[in-house]
Coordinates of C-alpha atoms and ligand atoms in Angstrom, one line a residue:
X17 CA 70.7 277.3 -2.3
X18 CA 71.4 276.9 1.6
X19 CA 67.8 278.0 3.4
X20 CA 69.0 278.7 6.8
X21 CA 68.6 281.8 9.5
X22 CA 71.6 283.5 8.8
X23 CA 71.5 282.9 5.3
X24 CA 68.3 284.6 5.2
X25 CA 69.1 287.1 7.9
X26 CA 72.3 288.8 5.4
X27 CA 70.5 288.1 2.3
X28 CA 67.5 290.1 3.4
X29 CA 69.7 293.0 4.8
X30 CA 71.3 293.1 2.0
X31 CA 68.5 293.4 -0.2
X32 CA 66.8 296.0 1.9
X33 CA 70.5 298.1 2.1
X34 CA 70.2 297.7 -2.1
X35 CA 67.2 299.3 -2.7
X36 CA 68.3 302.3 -1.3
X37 CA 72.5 302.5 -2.2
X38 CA 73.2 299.7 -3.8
X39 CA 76.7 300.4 -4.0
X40 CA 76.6 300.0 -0.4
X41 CA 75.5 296.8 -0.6
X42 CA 77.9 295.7 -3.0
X43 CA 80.7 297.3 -0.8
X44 CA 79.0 294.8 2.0
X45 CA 79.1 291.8 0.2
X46 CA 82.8 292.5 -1.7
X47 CA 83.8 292.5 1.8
X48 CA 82.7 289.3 2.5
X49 CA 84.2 288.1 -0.5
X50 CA 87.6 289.6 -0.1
X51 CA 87.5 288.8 3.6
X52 CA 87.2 284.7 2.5
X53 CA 90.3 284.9 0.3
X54 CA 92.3 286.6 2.3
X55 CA 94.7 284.4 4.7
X56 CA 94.7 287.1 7.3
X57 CA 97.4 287.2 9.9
X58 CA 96.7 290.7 11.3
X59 CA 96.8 290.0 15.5
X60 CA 95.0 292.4 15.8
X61 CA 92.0 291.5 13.9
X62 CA 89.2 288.5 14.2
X63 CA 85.7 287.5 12.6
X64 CA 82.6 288.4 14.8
X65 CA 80.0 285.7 15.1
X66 CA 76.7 286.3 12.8
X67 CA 74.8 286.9 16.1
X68 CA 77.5 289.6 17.3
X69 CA 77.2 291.2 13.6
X70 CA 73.6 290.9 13.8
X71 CA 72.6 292.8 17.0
X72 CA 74.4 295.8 15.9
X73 CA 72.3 296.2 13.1
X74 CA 69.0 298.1 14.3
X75 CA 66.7 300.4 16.3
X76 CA 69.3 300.6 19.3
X77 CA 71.5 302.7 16.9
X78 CA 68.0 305.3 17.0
X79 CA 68.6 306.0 21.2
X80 CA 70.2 308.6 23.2
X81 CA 71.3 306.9 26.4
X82 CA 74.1 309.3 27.9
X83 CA 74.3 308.2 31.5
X84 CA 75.0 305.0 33.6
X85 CA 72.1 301.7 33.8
X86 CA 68.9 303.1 36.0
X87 CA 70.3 306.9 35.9
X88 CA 70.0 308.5 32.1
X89 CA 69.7 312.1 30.4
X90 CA 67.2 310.7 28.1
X91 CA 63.5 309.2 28.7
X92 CA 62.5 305.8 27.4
X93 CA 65.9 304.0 28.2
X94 CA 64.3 300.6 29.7
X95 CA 65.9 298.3 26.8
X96 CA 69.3 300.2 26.7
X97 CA 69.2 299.7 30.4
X98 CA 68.8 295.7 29.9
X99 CA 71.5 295.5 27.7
X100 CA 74.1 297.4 29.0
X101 CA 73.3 295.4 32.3
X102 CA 73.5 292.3 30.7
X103 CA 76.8 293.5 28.4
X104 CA 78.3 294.8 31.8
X105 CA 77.2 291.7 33.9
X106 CA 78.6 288.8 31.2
X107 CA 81.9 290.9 31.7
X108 CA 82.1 290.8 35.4
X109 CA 81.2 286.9 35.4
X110 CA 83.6 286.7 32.5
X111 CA 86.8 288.4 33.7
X112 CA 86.4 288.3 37.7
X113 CA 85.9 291.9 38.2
X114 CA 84.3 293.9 40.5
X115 CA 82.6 296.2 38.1
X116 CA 82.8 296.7 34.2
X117 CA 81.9 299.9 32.2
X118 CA 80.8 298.9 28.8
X119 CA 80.3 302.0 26.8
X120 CA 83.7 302.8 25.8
X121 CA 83.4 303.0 21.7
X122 CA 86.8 302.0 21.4
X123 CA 89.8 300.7 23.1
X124 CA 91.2 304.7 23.1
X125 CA 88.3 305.8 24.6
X126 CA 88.7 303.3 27.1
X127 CA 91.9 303.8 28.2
X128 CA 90.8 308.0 28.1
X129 CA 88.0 307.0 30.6
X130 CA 90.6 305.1 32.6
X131 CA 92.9 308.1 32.8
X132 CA 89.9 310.4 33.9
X133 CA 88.8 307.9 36.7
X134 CA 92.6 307.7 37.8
X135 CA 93.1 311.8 37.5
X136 CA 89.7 312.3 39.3
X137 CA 90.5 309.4 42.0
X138 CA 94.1 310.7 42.5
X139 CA 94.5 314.4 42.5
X140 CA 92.7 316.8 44.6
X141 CA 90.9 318.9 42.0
X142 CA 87.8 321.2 42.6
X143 CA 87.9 322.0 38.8
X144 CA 87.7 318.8 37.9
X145 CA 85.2 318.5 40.0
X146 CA 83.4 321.0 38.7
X147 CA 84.2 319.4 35.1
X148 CA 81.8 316.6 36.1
X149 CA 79.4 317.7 37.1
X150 CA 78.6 320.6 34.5
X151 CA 78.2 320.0 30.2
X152 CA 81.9 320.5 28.9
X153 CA 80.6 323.1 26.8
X154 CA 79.4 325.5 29.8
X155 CA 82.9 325.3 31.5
X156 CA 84.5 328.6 31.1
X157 CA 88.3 330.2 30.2
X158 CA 89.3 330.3 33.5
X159 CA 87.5 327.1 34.6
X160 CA 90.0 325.0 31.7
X161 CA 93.1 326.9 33.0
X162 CA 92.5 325.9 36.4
X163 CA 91.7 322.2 35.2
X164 CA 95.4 322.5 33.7
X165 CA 97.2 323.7 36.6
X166 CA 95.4 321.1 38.7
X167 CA 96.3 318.3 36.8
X168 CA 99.1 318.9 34.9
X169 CA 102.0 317.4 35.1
X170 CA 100.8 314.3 36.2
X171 CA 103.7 311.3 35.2
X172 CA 102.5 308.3 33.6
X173 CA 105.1 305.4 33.2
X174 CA 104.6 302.6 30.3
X175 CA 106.3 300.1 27.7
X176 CA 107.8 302.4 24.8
X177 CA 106.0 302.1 21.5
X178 CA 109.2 300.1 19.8
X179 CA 109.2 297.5 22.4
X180 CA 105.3 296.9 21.6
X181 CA 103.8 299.1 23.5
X182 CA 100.6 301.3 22.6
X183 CA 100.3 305.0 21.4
X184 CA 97.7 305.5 24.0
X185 CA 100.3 305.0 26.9
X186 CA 101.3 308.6 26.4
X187 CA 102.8 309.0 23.4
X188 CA 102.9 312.0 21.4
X189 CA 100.7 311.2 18.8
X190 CA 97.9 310.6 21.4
X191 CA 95.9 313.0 23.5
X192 CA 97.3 310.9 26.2
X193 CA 100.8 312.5 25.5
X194 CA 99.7 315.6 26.1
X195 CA 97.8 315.1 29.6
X196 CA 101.1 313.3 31.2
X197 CA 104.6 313.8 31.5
X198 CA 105.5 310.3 30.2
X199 CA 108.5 307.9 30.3
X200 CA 108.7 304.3 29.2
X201 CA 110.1 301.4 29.8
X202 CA 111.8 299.2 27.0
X203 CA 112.8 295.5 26.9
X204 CA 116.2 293.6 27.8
X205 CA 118.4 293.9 24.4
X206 CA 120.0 290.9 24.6
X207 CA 116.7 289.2 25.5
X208 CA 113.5 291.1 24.1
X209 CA 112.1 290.5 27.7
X210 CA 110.8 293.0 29.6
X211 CA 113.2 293.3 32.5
X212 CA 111.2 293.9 35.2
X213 CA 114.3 295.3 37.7
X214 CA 114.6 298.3 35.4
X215 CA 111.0 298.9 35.3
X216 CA 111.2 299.2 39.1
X217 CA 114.5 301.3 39.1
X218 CA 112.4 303.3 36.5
X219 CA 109.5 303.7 38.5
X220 CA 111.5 304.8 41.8
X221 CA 113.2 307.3 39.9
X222 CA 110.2 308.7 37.7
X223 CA 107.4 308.0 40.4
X224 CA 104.4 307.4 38.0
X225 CA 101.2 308.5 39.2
X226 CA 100.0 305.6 36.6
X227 CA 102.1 302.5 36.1
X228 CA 100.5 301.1 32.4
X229 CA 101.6 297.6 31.4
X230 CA 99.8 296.0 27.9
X231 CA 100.6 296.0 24.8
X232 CA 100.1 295.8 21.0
X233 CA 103.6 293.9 19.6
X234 CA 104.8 292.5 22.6
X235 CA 104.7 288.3 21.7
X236 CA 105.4 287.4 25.7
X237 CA 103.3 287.0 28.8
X238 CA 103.6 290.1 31.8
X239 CA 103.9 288.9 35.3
X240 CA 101.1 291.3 36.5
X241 CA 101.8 290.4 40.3
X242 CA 105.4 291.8 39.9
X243 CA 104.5 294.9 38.1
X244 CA 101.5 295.6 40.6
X245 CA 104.3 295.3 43.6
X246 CA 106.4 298.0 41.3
X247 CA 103.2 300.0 41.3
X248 CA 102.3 299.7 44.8
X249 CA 106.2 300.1 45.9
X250 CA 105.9 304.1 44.4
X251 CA 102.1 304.6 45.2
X252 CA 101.1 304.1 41.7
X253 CA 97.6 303.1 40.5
X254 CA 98.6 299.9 38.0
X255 CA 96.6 299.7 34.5
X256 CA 96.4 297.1 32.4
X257 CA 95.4 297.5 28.8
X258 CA 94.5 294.5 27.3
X259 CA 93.0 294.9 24.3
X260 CA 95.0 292.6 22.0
X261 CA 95.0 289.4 25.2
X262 CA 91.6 290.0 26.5
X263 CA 90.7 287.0 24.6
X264 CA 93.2 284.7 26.4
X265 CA 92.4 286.2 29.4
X266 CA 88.5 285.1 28.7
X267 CA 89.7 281.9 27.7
X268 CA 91.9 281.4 31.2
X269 CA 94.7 281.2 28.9
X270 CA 96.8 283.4 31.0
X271 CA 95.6 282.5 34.5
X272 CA 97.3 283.6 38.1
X273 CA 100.3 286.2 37.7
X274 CA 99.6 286.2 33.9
X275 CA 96.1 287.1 33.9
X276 CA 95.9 290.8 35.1
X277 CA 91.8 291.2 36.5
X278 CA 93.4 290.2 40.1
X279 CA 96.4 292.3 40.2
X280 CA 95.3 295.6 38.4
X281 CA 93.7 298.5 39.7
X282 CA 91.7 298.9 36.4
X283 CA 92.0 296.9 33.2
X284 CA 90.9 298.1 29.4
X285 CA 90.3 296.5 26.9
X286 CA 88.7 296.6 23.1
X287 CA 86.1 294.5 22.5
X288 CA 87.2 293.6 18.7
X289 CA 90.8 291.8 19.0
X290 CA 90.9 288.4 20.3
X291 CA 87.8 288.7 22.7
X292 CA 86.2 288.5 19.4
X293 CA 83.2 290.6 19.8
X294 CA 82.0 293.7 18.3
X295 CA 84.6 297.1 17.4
X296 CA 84.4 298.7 20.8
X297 CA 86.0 299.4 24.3
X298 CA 85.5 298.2 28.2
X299 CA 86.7 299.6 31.3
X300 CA 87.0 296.6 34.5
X301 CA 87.5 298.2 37.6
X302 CA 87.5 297.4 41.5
X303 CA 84.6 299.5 43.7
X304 CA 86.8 302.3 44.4
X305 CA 86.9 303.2 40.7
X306 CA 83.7 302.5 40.1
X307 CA 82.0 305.8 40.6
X308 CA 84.7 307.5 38.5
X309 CA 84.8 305.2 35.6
X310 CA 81.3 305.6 35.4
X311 CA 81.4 309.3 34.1
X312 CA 83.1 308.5 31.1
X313 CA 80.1 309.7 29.6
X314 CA 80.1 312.7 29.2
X315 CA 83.5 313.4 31.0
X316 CA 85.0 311.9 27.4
X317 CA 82.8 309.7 25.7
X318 CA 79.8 311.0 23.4
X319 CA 76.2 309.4 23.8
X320 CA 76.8 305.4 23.9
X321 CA 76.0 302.9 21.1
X322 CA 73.4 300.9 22.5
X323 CA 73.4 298.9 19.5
X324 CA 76.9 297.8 20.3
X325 CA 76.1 296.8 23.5
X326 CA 74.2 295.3 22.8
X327 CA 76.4 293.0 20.4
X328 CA 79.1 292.9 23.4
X329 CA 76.2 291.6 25.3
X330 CA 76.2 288.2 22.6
X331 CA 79.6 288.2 21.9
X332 CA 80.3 287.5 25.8
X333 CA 77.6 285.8 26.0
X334 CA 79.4 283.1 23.9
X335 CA 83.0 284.3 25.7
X336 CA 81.3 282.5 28.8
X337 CA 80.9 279.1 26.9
X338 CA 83.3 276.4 26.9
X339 CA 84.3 276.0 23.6
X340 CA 85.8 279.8 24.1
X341 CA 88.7 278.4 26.2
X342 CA 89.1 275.6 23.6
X343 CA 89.0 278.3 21.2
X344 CA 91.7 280.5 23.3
X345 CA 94.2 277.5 23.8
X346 CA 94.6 277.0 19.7
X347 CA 95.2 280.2 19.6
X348 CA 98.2 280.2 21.4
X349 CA 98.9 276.4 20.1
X350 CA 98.8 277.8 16.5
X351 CA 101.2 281.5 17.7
X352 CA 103.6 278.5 18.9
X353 CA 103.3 276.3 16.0
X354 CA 103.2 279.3 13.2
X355 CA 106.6 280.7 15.6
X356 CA 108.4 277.3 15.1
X357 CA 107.7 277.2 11.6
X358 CA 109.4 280.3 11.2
X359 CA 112.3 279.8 13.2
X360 CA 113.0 276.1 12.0
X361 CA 113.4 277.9 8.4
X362 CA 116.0 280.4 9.5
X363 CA 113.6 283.4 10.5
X364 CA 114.5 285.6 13.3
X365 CA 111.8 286.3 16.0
X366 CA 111.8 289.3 18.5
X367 CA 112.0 287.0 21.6
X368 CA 112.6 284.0 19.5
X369 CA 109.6 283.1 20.2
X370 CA 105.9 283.8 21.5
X371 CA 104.0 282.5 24.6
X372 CA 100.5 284.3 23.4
X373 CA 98.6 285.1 20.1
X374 CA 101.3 287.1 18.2
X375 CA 104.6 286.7 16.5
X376 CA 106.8 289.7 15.9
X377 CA 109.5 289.0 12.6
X378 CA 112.7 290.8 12.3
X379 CA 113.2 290.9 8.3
X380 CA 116.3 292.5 8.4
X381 CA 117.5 289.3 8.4
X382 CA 116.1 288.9 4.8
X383 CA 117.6 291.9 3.6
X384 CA 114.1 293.6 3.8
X385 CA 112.6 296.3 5.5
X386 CA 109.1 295.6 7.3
X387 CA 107.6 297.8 4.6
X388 CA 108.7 295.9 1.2
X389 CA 108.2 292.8 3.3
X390 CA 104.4 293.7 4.3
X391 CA 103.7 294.3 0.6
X392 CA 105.4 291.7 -1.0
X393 CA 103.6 289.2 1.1
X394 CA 100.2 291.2 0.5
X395 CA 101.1 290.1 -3.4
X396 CA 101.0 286.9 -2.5
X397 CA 97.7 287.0 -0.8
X398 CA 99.0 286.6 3.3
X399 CA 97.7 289.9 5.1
X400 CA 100.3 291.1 8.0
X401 CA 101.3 294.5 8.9
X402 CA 105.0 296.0 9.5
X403 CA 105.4 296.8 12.8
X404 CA 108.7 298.5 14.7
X405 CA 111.4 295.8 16.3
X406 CA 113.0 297.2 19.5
X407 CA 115.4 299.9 18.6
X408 CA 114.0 299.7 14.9
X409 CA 116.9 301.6 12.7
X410 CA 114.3 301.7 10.6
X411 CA 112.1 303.8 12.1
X412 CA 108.4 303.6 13.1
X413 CA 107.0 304.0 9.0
X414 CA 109.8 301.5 7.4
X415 CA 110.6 299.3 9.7
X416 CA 112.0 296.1 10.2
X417 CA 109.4 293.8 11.7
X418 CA 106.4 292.0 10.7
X419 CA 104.0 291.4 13.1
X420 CA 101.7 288.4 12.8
X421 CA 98.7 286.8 15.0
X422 CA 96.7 283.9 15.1
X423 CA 92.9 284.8 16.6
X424 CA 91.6 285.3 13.2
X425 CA 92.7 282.3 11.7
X426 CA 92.0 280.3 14.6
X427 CA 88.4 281.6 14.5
X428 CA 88.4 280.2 11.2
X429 CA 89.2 276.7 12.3
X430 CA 93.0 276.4 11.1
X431 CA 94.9 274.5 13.1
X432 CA 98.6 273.5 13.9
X433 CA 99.3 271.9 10.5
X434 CA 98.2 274.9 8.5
X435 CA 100.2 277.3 10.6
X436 CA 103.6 275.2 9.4
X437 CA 102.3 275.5 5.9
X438 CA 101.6 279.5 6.2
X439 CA 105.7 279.4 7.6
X440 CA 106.4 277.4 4.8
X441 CA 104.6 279.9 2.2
X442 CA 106.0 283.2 4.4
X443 CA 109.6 281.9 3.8
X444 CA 109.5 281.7 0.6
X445 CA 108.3 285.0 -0.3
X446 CA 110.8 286.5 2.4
X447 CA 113.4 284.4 0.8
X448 CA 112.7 285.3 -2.8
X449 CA 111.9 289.2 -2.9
X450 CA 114.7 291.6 -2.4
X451 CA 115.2 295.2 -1.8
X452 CA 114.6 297.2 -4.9
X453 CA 116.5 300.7 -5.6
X454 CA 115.0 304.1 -6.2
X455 CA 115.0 306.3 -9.6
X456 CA 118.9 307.3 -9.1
X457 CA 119.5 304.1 -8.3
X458 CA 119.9 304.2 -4.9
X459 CA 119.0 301.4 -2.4
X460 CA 115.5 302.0 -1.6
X461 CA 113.1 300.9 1.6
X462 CA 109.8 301.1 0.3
X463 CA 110.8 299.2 -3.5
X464 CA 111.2 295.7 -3.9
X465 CA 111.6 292.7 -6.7
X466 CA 109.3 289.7 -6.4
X467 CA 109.1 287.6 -9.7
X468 CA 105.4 287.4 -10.3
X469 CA 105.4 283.8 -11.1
X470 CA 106.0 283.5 -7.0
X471 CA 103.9 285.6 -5.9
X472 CA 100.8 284.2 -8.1
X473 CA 101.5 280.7 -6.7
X474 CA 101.9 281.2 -3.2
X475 CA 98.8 283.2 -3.3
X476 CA 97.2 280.2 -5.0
X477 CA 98.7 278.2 -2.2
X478 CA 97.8 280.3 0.4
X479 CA 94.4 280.5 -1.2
X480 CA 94.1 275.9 -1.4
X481 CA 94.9 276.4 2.4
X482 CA 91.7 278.5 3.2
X483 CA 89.6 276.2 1.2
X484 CA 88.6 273.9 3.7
X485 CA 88.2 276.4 6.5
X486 CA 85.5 278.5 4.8
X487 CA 84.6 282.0 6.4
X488 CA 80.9 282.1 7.8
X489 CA 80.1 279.2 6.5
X490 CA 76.9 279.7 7.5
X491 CA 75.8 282.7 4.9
X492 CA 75.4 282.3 1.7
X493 CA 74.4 285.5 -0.2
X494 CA 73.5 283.7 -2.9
Ligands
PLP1 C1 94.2 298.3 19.6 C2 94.7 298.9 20.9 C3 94.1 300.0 21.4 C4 93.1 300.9 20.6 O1 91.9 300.3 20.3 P1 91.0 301.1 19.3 O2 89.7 300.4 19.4 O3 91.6 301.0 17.9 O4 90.8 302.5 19.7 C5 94.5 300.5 22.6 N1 95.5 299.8 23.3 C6 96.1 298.7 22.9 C7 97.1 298.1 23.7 C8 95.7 298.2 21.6 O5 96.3 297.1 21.1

């Protein structure tokens, strides 16, 4: 029985959560346990430190904050204040920038707070001026219709959704679709590369109020300095969302043209991916955005989460130290290594490669769609998710890509070696499963035939990799 802090610290939690719902605890703790087995390759996903869990859990989450460090609705803010200074001042130190806005609860609402702050700086609006100022709720009919006119219309130009490119770019799904007239730029067929020529030929033709680079499936570096000379050659405010590289961009991983704080009028990010902190948002601006990012709350955000701030506060705290970068770097070395795996047993890559944490397969080659591929791979214990290839004929829900990443893993401590055994195991499921039909015997997208046998020993494989990297090895709930 291991005696230490954090040990104690989840162990007591735990207990205390039981006594009230102990199915809540048990929910906690099964995660844990499925979280450990799982070899989990979803890029978009990492493991928080016990210090970042930990200072999320308690009488922050009691406060009502709404307003900026030193200016609040609410009495009694002191401690809020001091961590939202601190949470905002690691960022700045962190990242370069000018200012930061930590409140964002998510990388949506960041990119929403980044849109207002643009809208607001760029178009001459007294009623959104007066939507500022005044509770959302006390705006009236004609106040909204005027806010419409004012701002419609405005054209927002980003990477389209199958090229890896995010749903909060202005895509239909999103509220963000609805505010502006959007068009997108893909990637080279021949290539999977952006080309940045036809994002300039794009933007001269379309001229974006916003030009939005960043991305979610995209397994390449952006030469931010080129698209910020697109941006400024139409007069368009450049935005970088980088929630999936912020971590690399921490970790001076992607450094000059690559790493976007220097080149971008405002940069989001989530807090979550490979930054590796706590499931939230951040807004890093210049001063001329400052005032206008600031109003996120309330202009779209709810109260703020000053527990959660509290916990980006740690988690980049420990994105300052040194062993982040080293952390970043094997990151990318394990993308690369997991990538050459791949494509030294015959797989295809969007790219045919990767230069950052993510890997995009195209399983057509296999025969399979990225949905029976996702699942088959799930039965033998390897997490991924499906994800669109450029031009998908499959379609957004089917698809024909898997998309992979390393932070997780990486956080874990697998290195290099591992990643070309996690190939090796990946080929052979893709190798051995095929498509399955339907009922009338029709070829199916969603069916597939894996013998069980295979799928019960790569997962036992999978599972002998994990065993000496174990997951928080520094809790035991006993
Ligand atoms: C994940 C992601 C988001 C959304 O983050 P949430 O915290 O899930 O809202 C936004 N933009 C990009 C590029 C992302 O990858």
């Amino acid at each position: 029985m291991s005696h230490n802090v954090e040990s104690t610290a989840f162990r007591s939690a735990l207990e205390v959560i039981r006594a009230v719902e102990p199915r809540v605890a048990d929910a906690i703790g099964a995660e844990l346990a499925d979280q450990r087995e799982s070899l989990k390759l979803i890029a978009s996903e990492n493991y928080a430190s016990p210090a970042t869990l930990l200072a999320m859990g308690n009488w922050f989450s009691d406060k009502y904050a709404e307003g900026t460090v030193g200016r609040r609705f609410y009495a009694g803010c002191q401690n809020v204040d001091t961590v939202e200074a601190l949470a905002a001042e690691h960022a700045k130190e962190l990242f370069g920038a000018a200012h930061a806005y930590v409140q964002p609860h998510s990388g949506i609402d960041a990119n929403l707070v980044a849109f207002w702050a643009i809208l607001a700086d760029r178009v001459e609006s007294p009623a959104l001026k007066k939507a500022q100022v005044r509770q959302v709720n006390d705006l009236t009919e004609a106040d909204w219709f005027a806010l419409r006119r004012e701002l419609g219309n405005q054209r927002m130009l980003g990477m389209s959704l199958d090229a890896g490119g995010h749903l909060t770019h202005g895509f239909r799904p999103n509220i963000s679709g609805k505010m502006f007239d959007q068009r997108s730029y893909g990637t080279d067929p021949a290539t999977g590369l952006i080309d940045y020529d036809r994002v300039a030929e794009a933007a001269r033709e379309f001229k974006p109020l916003i030009l939005v680079a960043g991305y979610s499936a995209y397994p390449r570096k952006v030469n931010f300095r080129v698209m910020r000379e697109i941006a400024d050659s139409v007069g368009a405010t450049f935005m970088v969302d980088m929630a999936h590289f912020a971590g690399l961009v921490a970790g001076k991983v992607f450094t000059g043209d690559f790493d976007p704080v220097p080149h971008a009028h405002i940069v989001t990010t989530t807090t979550h991916k490979s930054l590796r902190g706590p499931r939230g948002g951040m807004v890093l601006c210049g001063p001329e955005l400052a005032d206008q990012v600031d109003r996120g709350c309330p202009m779209v955000l709810g109260g703020p989460l000053p527990h959660v701030m509290a916990a980006k506060a740690v988690a980049l705290a420990e994105a300052r130290r040194p062993d982040f970068a080293d952390y970043a770097q094997r990151i990318v070395d394990n993308a690369r290594a997991l990538a050459d795996g791949l494509l030294r047993r015959g797989a295809t890559l969007v790219t045919g490669g990767t230069d950052n944490h993510l890997v995009l397969i195209d399983v057509s080659g296999y025969g399979l769609t990225g949905r029976q591929a996702e699942q088959a791979l799930l039965d033998s214990g390897i997490v991924t998710n499906r994800n669109a290839v450029p031009q998908d004929p499959n379609g957004a829900w089917y698809t024909s890509g898997i998309r992979i990443g390393t932070p997780a893993l990486t956080t874990r401590g697998l290195g290099t070696a591992e990643m070309d055994a996690t190939a090796e195991l990946m080929h052979t499921v893709l190798t051995q499963t095929s498509a399955g039909t339907g009922p009338d015997g029709a070829p199916s997208k969603a069916k597939y035939v894996l013998d069980p046998a295979t799928a019960e020993s790569v997962g036992k494989q999978a599972a002998d990799l994990l065993t000496p990297f174990p997951l928080y090895p520094e809790v035991e709930l006993g």
